[in-house]
mmCIF file of C-alpha atoms and ligand atoms in Angstrom:
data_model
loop_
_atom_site.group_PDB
_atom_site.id
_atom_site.type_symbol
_atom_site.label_atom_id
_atom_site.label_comp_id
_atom_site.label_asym_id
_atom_site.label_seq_id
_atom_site.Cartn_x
_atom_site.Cartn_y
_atom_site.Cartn_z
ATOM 1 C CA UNK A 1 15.020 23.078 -62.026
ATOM 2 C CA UNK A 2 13.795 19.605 -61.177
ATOM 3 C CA UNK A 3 14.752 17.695 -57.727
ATOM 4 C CA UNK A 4 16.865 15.458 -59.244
ATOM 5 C CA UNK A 5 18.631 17.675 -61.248
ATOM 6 C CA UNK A 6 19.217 20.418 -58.167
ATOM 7 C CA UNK A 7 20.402 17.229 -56.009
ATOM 8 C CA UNK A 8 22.887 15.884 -59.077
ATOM 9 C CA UNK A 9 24.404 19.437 -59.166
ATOM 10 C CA UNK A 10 25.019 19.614 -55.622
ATOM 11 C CA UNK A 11 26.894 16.080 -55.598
ATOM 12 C CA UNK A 12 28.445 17.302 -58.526
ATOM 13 C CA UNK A 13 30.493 20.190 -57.004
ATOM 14 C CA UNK A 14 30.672 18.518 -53.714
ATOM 15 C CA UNK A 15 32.860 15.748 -56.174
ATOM 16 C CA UNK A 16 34.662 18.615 -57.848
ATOM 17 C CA UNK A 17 35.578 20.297 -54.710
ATOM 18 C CA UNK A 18 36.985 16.130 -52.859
ATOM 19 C CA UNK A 19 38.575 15.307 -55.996
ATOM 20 C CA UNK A 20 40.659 19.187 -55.808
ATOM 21 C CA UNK A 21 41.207 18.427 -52.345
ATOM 22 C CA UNK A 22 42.757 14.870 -52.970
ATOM 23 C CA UNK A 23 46.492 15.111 -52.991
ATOM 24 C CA UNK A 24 47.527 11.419 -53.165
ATOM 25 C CA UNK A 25 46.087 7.905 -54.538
ATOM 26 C CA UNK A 26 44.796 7.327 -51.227
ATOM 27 C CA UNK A 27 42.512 10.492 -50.621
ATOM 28 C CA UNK A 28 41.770 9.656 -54.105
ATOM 29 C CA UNK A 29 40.095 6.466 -53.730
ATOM 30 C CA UNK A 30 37.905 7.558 -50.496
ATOM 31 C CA UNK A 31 36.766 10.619 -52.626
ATOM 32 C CA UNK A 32 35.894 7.580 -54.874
ATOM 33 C CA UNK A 33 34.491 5.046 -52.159
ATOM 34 C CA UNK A 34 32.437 8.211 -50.696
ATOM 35 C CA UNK A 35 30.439 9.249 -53.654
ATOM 36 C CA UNK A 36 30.741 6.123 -55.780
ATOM 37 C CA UNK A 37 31.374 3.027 -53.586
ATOM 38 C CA UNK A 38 28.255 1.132 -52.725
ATOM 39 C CA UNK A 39 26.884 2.902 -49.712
ATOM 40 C CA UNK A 40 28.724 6.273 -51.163
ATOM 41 C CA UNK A 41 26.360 9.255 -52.692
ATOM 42 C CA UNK A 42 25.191 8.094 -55.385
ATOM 43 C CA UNK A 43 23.817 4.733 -54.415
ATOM 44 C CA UNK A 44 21.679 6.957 -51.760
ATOM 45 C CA UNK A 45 20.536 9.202 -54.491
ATOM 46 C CA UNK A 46 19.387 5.888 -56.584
ATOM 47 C CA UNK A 47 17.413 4.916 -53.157
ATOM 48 C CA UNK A 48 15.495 8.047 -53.310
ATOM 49 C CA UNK A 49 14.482 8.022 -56.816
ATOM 50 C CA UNK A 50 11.106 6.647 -55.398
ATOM 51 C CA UNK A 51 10.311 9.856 -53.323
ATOM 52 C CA UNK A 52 10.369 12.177 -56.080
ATOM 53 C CA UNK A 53 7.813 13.757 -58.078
ATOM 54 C CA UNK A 54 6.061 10.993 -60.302
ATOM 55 C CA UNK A 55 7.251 12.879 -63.699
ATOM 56 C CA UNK A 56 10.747 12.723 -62.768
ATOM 57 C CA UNK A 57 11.105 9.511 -61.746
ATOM 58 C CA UNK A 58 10.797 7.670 -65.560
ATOM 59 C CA UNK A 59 14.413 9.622 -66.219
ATOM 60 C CA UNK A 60 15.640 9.414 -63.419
ATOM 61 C CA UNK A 61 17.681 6.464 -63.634
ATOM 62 C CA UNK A 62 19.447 7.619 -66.958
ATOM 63 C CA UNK A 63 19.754 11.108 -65.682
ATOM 64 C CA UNK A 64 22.241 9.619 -62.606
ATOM 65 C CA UNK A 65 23.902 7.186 -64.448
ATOM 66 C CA UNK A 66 24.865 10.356 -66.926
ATOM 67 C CA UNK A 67 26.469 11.785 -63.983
ATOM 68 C CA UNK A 68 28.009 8.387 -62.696
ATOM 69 C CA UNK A 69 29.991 8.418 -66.241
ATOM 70 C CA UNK A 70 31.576 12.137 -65.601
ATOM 71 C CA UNK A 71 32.403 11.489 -62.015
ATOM 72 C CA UNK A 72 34.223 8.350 -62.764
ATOM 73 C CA UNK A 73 36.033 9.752 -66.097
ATOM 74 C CA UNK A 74 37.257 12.887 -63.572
ATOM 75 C CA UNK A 75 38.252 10.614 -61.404
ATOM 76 C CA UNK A 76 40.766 9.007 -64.094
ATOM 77 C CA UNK A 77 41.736 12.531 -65.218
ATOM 78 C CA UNK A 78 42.715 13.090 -61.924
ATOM 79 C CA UNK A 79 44.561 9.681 -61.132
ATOM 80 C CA UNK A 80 46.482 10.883 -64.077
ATOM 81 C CA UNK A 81 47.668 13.788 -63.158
ATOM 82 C CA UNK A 82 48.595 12.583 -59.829
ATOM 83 C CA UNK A 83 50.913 9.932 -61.612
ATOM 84 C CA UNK A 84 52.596 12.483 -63.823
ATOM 85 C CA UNK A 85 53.195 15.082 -60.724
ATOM 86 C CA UNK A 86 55.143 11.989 -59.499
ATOM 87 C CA UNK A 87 57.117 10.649 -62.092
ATOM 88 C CA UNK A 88 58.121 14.537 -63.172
ATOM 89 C CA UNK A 89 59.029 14.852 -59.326
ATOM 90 C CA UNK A 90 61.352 11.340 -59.648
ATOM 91 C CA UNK A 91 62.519 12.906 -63.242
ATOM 92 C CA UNK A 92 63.878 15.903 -61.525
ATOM 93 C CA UNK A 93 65.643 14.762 -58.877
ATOM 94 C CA UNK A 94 69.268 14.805 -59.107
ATOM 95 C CA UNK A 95 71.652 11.959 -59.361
ATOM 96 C CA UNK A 96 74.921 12.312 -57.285
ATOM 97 C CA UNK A 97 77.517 10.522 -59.912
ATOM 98 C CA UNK A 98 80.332 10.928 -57.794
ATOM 99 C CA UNK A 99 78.544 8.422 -55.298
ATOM 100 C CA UNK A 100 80.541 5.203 -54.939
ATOM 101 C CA UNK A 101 78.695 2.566 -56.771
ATOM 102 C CA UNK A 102 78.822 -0.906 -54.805
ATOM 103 C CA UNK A 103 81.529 -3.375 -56.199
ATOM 104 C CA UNK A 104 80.352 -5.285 -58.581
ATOM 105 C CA UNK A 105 81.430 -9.148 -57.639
ATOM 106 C CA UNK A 106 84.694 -10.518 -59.491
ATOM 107 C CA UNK A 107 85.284 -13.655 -59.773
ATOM 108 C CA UNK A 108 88.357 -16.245 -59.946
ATOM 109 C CA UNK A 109 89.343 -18.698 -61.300
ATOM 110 C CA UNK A 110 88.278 -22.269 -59.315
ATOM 111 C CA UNK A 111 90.931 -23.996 -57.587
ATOM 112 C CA UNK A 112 90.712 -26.885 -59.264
ATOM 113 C CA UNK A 113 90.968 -25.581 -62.785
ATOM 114 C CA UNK A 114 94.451 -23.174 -61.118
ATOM 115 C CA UNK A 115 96.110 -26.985 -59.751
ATOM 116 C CA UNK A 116 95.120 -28.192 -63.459
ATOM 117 C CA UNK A 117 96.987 -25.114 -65.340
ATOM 118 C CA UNK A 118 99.511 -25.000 -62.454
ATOM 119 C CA UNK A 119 100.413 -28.840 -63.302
ATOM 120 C CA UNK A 120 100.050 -28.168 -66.923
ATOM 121 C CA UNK A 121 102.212 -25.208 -67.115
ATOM 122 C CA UNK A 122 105.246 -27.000 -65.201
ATOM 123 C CA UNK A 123 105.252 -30.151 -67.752
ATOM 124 C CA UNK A 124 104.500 -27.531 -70.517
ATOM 125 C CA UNK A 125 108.133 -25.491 -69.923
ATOM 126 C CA UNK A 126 109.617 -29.057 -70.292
ATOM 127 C CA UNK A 127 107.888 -29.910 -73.705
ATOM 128 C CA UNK A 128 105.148 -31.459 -72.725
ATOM 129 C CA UNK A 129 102.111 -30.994 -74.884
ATOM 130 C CA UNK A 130 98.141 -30.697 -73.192
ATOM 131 C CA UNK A 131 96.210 -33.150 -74.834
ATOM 132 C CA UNK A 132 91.873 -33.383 -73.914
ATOM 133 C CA UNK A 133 89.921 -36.203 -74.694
ATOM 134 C CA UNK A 134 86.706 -37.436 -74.430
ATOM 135 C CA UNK A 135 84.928 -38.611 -71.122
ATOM 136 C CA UNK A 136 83.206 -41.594 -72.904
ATOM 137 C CA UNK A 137 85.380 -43.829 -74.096
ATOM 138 C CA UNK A 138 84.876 -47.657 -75.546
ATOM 139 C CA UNK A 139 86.308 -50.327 -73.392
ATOM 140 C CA UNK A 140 88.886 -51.227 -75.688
ATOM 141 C CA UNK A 141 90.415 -47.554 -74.936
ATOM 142 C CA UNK A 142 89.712 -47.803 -71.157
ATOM 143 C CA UNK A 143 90.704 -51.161 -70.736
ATOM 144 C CA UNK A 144 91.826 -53.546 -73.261
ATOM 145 C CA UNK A 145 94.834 -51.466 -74.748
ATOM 146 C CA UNK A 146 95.811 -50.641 -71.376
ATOM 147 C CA UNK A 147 96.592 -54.360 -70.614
ATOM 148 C CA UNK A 148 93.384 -55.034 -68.718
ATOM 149 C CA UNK A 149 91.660 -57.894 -71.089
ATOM 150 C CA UNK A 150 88.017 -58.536 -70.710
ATOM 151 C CA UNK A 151 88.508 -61.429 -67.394
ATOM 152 C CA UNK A 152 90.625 -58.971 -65.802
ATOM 153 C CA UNK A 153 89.871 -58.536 -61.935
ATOM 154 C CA UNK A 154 91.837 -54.733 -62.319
ATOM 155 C CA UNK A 155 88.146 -54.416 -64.471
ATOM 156 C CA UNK A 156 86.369 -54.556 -61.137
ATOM 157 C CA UNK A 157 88.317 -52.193 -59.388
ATOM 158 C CA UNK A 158 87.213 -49.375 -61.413
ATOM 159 C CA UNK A 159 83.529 -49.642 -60.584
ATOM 160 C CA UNK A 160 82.306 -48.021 -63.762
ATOM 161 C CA UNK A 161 79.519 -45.737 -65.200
ATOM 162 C CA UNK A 162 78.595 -47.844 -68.100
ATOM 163 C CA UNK A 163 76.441 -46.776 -70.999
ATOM 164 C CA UNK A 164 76.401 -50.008 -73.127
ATOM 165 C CA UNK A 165 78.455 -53.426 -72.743
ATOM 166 C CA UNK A 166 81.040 -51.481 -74.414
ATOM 167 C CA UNK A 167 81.007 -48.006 -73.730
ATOM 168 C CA UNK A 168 81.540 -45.801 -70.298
ATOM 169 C CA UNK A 169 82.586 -42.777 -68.342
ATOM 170 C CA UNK A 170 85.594 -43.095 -68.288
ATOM 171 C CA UNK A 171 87.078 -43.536 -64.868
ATOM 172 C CA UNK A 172 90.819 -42.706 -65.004
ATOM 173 C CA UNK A 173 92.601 -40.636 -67.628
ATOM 174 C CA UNK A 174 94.819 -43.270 -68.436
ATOM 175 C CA UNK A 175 92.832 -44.286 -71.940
ATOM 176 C CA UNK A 176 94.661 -40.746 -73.375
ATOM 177 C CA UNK A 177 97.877 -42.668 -73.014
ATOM 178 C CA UNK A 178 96.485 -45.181 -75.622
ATOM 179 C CA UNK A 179 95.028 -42.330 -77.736
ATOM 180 C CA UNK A 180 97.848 -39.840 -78.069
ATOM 181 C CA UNK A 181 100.189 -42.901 -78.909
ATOM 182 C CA UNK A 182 97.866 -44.510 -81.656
ATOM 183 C CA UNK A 183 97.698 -40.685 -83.391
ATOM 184 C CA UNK A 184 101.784 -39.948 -82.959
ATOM 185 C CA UNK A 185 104.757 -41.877 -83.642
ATOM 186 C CA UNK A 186 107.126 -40.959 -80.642
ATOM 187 C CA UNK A 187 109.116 -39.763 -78.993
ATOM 188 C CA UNK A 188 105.952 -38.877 -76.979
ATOM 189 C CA UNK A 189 105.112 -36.487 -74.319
ATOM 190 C CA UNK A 190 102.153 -35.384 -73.109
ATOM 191 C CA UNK A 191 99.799 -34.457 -69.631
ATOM 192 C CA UNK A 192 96.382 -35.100 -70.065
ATOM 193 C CA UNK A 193 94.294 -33.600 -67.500
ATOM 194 C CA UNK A 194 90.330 -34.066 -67.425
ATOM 195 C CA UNK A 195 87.200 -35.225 -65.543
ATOM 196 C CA UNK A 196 86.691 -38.771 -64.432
ATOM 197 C CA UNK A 197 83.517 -40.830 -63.119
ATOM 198 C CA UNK A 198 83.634 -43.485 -60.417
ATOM 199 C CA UNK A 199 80.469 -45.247 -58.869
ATOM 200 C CA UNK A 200 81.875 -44.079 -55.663
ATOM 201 C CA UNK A 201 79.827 -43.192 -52.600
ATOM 202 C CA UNK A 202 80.118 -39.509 -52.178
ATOM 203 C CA UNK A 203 82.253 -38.854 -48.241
ATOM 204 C CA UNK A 204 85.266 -36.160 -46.999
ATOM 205 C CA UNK A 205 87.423 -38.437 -49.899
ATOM 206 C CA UNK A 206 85.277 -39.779 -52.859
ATOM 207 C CA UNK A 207 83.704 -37.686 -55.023
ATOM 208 C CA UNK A 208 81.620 -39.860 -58.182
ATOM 209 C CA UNK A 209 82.545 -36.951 -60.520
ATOM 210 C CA UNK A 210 86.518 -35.856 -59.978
ATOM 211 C CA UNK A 211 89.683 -34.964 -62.157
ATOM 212 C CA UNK A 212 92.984 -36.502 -62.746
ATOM 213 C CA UNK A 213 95.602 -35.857 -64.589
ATOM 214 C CA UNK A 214 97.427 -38.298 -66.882
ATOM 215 C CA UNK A 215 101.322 -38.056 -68.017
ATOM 216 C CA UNK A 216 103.004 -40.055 -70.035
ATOM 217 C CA UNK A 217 106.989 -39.823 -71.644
ATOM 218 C CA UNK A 218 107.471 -42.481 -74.578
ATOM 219 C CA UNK A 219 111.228 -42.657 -76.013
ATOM 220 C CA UNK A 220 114.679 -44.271 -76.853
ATOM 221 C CA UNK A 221 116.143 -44.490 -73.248
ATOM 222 C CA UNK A 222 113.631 -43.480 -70.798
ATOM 223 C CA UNK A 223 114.025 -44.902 -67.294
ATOM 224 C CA UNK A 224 113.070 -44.809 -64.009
ATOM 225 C CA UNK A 225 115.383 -42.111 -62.736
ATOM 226 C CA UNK A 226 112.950 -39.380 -65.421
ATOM 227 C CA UNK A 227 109.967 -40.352 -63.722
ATOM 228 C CA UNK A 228 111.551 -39.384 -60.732
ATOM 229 C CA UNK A 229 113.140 -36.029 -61.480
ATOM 230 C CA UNK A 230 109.773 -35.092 -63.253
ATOM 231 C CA UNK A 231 107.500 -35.690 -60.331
ATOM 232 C CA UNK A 232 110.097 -34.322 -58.082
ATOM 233 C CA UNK A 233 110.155 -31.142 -59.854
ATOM 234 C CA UNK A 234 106.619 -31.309 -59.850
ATOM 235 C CA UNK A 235 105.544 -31.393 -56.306
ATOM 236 C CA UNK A 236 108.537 -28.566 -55.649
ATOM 237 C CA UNK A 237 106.587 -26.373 -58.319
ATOM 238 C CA UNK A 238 102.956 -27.360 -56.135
ATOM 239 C CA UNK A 239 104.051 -27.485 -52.562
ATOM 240 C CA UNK A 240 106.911 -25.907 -52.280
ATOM 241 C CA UNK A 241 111.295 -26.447 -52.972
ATOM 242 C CA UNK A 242 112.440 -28.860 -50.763
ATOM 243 C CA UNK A 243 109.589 -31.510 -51.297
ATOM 244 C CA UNK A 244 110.652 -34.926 -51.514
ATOM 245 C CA UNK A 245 109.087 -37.704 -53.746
ATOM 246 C CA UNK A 246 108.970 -41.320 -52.645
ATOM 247 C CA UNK A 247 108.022 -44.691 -54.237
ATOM 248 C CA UNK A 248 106.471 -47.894 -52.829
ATOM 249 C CA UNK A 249 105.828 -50.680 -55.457
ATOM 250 C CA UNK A 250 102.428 -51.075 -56.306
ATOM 251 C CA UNK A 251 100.513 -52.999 -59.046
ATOM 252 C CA UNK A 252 99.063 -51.628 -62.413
ATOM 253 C CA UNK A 253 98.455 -53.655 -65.509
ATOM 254 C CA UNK A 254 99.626 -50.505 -67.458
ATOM 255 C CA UNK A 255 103.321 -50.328 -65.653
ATOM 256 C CA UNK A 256 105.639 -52.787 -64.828
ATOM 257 C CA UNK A 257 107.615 -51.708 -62.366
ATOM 258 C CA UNK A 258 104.311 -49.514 -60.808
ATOM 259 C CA UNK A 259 104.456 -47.537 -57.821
ATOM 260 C CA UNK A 260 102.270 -45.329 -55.563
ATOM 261 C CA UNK A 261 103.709 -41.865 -55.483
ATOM 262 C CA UNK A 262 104.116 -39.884 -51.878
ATOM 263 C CA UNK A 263 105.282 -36.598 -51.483
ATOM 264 C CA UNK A 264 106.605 -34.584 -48.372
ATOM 265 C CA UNK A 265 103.299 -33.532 -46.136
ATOM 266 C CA UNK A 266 103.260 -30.426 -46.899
ATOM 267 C CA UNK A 267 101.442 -28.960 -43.427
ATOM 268 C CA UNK A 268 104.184 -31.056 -41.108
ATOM 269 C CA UNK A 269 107.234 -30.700 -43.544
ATOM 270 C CA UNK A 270 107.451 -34.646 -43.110
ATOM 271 C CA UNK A 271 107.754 -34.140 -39.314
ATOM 272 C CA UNK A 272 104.561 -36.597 -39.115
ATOM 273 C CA UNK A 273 104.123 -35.967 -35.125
ATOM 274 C CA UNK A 274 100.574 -35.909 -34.651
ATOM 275 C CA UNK A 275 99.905 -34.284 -38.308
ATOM 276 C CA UNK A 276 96.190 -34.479 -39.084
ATOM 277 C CA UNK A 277 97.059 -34.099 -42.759
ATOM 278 C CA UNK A 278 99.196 -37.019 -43.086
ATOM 279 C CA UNK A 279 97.972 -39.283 -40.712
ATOM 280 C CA UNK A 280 101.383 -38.955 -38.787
ATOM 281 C CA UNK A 281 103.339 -40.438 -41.682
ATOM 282 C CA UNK A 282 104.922 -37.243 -42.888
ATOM 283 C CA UNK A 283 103.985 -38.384 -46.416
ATOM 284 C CA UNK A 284 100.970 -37.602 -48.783
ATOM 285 C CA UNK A 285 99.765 -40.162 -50.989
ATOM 286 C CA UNK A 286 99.942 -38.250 -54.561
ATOM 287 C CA UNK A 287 98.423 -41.135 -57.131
ATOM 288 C CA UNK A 288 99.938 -44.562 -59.256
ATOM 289 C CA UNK A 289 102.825 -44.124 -61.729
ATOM 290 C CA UNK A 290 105.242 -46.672 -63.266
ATOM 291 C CA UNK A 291 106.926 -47.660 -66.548
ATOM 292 C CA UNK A 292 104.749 -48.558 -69.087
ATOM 293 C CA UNK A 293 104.140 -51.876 -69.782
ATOM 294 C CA UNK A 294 105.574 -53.554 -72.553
ATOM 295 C CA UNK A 295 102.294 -55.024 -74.034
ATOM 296 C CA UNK A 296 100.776 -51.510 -73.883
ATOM 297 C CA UNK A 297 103.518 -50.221 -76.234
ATOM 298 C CA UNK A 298 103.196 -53.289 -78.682
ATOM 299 C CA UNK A 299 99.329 -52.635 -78.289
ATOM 300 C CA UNK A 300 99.680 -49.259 -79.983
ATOM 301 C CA UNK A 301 102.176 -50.498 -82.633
ATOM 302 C CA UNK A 302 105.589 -49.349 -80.849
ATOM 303 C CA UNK A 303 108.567 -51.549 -80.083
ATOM 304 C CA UNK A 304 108.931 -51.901 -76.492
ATOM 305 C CA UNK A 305 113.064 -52.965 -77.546
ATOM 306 C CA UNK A 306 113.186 -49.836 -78.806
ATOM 307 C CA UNK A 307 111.496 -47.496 -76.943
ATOM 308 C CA UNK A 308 110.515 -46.856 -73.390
ATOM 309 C CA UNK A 309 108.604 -44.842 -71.336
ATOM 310 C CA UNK A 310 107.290 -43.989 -67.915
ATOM 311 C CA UNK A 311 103.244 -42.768 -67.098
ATOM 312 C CA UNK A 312 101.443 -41.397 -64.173
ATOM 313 C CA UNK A 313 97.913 -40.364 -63.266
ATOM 314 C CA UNK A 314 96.991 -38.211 -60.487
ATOM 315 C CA UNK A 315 93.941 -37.112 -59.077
ATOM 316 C CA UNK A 316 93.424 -33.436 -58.820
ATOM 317 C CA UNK A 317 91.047 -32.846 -56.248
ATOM 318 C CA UNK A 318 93.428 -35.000 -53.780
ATOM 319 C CA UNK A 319 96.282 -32.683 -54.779
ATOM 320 C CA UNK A 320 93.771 -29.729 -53.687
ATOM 321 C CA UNK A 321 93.164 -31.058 -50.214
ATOM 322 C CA UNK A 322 96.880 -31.009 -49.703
ATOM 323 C CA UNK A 323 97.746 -28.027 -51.148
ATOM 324 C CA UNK A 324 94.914 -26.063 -49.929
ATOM 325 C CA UNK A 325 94.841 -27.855 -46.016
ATOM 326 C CA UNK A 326 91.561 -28.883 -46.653
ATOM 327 C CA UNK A 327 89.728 -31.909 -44.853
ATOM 328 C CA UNK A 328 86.705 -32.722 -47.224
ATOM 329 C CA UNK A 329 86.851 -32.681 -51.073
ATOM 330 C CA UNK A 330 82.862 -32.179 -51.182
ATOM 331 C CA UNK A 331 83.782 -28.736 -50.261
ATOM 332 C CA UNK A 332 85.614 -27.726 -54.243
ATOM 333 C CA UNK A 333 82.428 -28.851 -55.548
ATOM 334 C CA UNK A 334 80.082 -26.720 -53.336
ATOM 335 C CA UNK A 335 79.740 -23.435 -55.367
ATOM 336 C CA UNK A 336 80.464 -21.559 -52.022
ATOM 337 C CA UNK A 337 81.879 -18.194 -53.482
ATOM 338 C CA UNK A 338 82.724 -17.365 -49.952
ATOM 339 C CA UNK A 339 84.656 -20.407 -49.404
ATOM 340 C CA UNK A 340 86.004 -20.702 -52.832
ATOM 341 C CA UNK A 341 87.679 -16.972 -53.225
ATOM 342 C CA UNK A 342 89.886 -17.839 -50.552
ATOM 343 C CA UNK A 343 92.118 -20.203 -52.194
ATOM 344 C CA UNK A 344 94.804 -19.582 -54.076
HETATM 345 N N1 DAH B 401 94.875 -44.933 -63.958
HETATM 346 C C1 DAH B 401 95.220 -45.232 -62.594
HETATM 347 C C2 DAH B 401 94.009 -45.038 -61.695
HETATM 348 O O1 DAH B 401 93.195 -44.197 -61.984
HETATM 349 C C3 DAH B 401 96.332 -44.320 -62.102
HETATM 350 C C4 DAH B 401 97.626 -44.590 -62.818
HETATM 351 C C5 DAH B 401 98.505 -45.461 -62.264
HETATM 352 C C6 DAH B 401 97.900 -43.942 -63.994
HETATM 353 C C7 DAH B 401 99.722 -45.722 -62.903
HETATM 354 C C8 DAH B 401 99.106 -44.174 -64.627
HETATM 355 C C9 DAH B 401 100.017 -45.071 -64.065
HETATM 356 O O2 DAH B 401 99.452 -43.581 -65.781
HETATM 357 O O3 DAH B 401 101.203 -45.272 -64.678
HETATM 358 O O4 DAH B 401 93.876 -45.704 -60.725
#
């Protein structure tokens, strides 16, 4: 037997014998580093190629790289088998169904959308019908129908998103007064609830993004008194049975009379005191209302000597602060689960 070949079978069962010993990846790769890393086994055997017998040493070279090719291809057999020990060791194990799996998170339903459907449902057992429309709307909708003409300061006070000189977010739901009457002849009667864009700075009160919700009654006879009984009835239903409505006369180009509608505080039961809900005034400032003006209902082809009819328009997220005791409106609009779940 030649040098080389005596020395290459001694590193040869020296490797057989590490690699049997090797229980784990780890001991694996130092059998590896020690006979095949670059100051392992073999890379000493390649140094002494020069101190063997001249006739060995043309071959030599080949003759250890043969050898380098069966260590590392036993080293892969090997790897494998220590991955299959392991995965028929995690097959085996047994799985406990009985253990409680963790709850799996349930949602509900955002407080905003429940004062919507609340709202909705209440006008709904009267005859009301929900009616949706679009959130960009042409200014004739927005504006123009609704009594505000072109020159009209009201214009201003909306502080519109506009898209073109005649198109924009809408910013109040009122323009579904104008479209539910153009479509149907009355008697009409119909909440329209939906989102709403104002370029308001966003604070505890303004949000540029909100919801209201629109109402309007259109028939023979309709008076005051209806408006009254209806929003009444409707802050009872919210906030609770013996809630009291109240007017103060206001201005709206789409009423005449128009009024800002309060309702009884709901945290001081009107006691006011030192309320930090009200403000001390035992009342909660709900949104505008009135009786709709005469020019709207000739501007959608009714006869204001025949008909009559009363509107309001809300806004939803100020109905949440109040019914949920809440001091900053940024907080429905959060996506705080936590926060959120709490509500009811
Ligand atoms: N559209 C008004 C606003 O957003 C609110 C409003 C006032 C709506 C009086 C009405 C109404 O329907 O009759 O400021």
């Amino acid at each position: 037997m030649s040098e080389l070949a005596a020395q290459l079978a001694d590193l040869q069962s020296r490797f057989a014998a590490a690699v049997a010993g090797a229980g784990d990846e780890r001991a694996l790769d130092a059998v590896r580093v020690d006979f095949l890393g670059r100051s392992g086994a073999v890379t000493l055997l390649r140094r002494g190629i020069g101190q063997l017998p001249a006739e060995e040493r043309p071959t030599a070279g080949k003759e250890i790289n043969d050898v380098v090719e069966r260590l590392e291809a036993q080293l892969q057999d090997a790897q494998g088998a220590l991955e299959s020990r392991a995965f028929d060791a995690d097959l085996s194990r047994t799985i406990d169904v009985t253990f409680p799996a963790p709850d799996a998170a349930v949602g509900t339903i955002h407080p905003i959308r429940r004062i919507i459907e609340d709202v909705c449902s209440y006008f709904e057992r009267m005859g009301f019908a929900v009616v949706l429309g679009p959130e960009v709307e042409p200014d004739q909708y927005n504006f123009d129908a609704l009594n505000i003409p072109a020159d009209h300061p009201a214009r201003e006070g909306f502080d519109s998103f506009w898209i073109t000189d005649t198109l924009l977010l809408r910013p109040h739901t009122s323009p579904m007064q104008i479209r539910t009457m153009e479509q149907h002849a009355p008697p009409i009667a119909v909440v329209a609830p939906g989102r709403c864009y104002r370029r308001d700075a966003v604070d505890a009160r303004h949000l540029f993004q909100f919801n209201q919700i629109e109402g309007l009654l259109v028939a023979e006879g309709i008076h005051f008194g209806h408006l009254k009984g209806a929003l009444t009835g409707m802050c009872r239903e919210l906030f609770g049975d013996d809630q009291q409505v109240r007017f103060r006369p206001s201005f709206f180009p789409f009423t005449e009379p128009s009024a800002e509608v309060d309702t009884t505080c709901p945290k001081c039961r009107g006691l006011g005191d030192a309320c930090n809900m009200c403000g001390g005034s035992g009342w909660i400032e709900l949104g505008g209302a009135g009786m709709v003006h005469p020019n709207v209902l000739r501007n959608v082809g009714y006869d204001p000597d025949v008909v009559s009819g009363w509107a309001f328009g809300f806004g939803i997220e100020r109905l949440g602060l109040t019914r949920y005791e809440i001091d900053d409106i940024r907080r429905f609009v959060e996506s705080d689960p936590d926060f959120l779940m709490q509500l009811h």
